[in-house]
Amino acid sequence: THGLVDEAEAIREAAGIDGADIVGMPSPKSAVLLQPATPVLRYAELDWPQLHVTKGIFDGKFSFGDKGAAGPRPGKSRVADLAAAAVDGDEAGGAWDIDDNDDMREGAADGHIGDDTDMIGDEIEGEGGWGIEDDGELDAELAAEATAAAAAGFVPPQPGLSELELWSRNSPLAVDQIAAGNFERAMKLLRDQVGISSFDALKPTFLEIYTASRSVLTTAPFAEASRIPLRRNPSDATEPSQFLPVRMYNLVSSLEQLQQGYRATTAAKFGEALDLFKQLLLSLIFVVVETTEDASEVKQLLQISREYVIGISIELERATVVKEEATEENSARLVELAAYFTHCQLRADHERLALRLAMNTAYKHKCFRAAGEFAQRLVELVPAPQIAENARKMITICDRQSRDSLPIDYDARNPFVVCAASHTPIRKGEATVNCPYCQASYKPEFEGGLCRVCAIAQIGAKATGLRSLASLD
């Protein structure tokens, strides 16, 4: 249809069909030739883009040029042009009235004038006296010098630093190293700062930070997408030494997550609240702040998250013991767990809820002295009038009994902290080890293990402390 006879013949032979079998030829008017256009490469012989290379003295030809060349050639000196003109003048003898003489040819036949062959032979035979020898070593030396001269004239451009490399150089913070893709250095910084020994829980956050620090720009369907780094300070950074990656975690988002945890705790959704506070605890590693005041708030958020994780874990254990067989040991454990929950540093409204729970639990199991203490603490927190009235009645009843029917391991007058692993008291003066990141307290037998609160740091490991300040001063 389109006159491509050779291509059609090749297809026919490959298909093994006869030309007479071809029927239903399309009309040339309705047929469209689906053949890609031949690309026009005007500079196909060039390796674009090219570098400007200064040629050495051994680059190019040594000859002055061929005969018949018109005008001066680039790179040739005036002496070379004059020499070429002298050669052309010998051929223009007619202008000087110089004609070839037959007598010259006759003299040459008689031997009076030697031919060119004899002269050239004599010249070659006499080169030995001039000290000219055909030495292969000399040619190799000249070739080496030519290569060195050519190399001396080429100065390759120095590659610049990528945006990710600048991020890695400009910041000592682990989160910026993660954004730059330098995961190994980030892990080393976290091990040194907060004693992290297990990064399994942080892997999703690592990938999230790395992905969120760059934007993807698609230009054409067949072209590879461009990845554009996102800067933290695009308007203030004027020098490469100031380039830093965008922040994914900040103090504002952390406070919002704290509020979500508070609401879940108020609604007694302890499983959901535990997940929220653990997420907040891990995200604080990657929060970057500008002032020391904000850094102090980050530390405060870390303490709050730790206390809520420990307290909610105690309450979840108490809920598990409730479902077990009602023995004296389990009953005592229920009262103990409820009492330990009240010693976690909670918000005032949550502390009041914990005290009411502990007061009712202790009174139910006839631990009147403990119940009276919880009621007294509840009154001091100024609850609602009806709750305060009930607490005063509880104090009156418990004062008449003033004893505990169960041997519980609890003494409010002896200060203690709760072991985050065993949920038992560590009293003042007793040996204790801490998590280097969340500062949760443990009994010495848990040293070297993985923290039960943050699930990333090694208990008792030495660390320099979490660094969240963006300032390098």
PDB file of C-alpha atoms in Angstrom, residues 113-122:
ATOM      1  CA  ILE A 113      72.984  15.123 -15.023  1.00  0.00           C
ATOM      2  CA  GLY A 114      72.027  12.446 -12.428  1.00  0.00           C
ATOM      3  CA  ASP A 115      68.372  11.540 -11.997  1.00  0.00           C
ATOM      4  CA  ASP A 116      66.377  12.023  -8.780  1.00  0.00           C
ATOM      5  CA  THR A 117      66.698   8.410  -7.819  1.00  0.00           C
ATOM      6  CA  ASP A 118      70.460   8.585  -7.521  1.00  0.00           C
ATOM      7  CA  MET A 119      70.301  11.741  -5.452  1.00  0.00           C
ATOM      8  CA  ILE A 120      67.797  10.264  -3.034  1.00  0.00           C
ATOM      9  CA  GLY A 121      69.903   7.136  -2.721  1.00  0.00           C
ATOM     10  CA  ASP A 122      73.000   9.127  -1.901  1.00  0.00           C
TER      11      ASP A 122
END
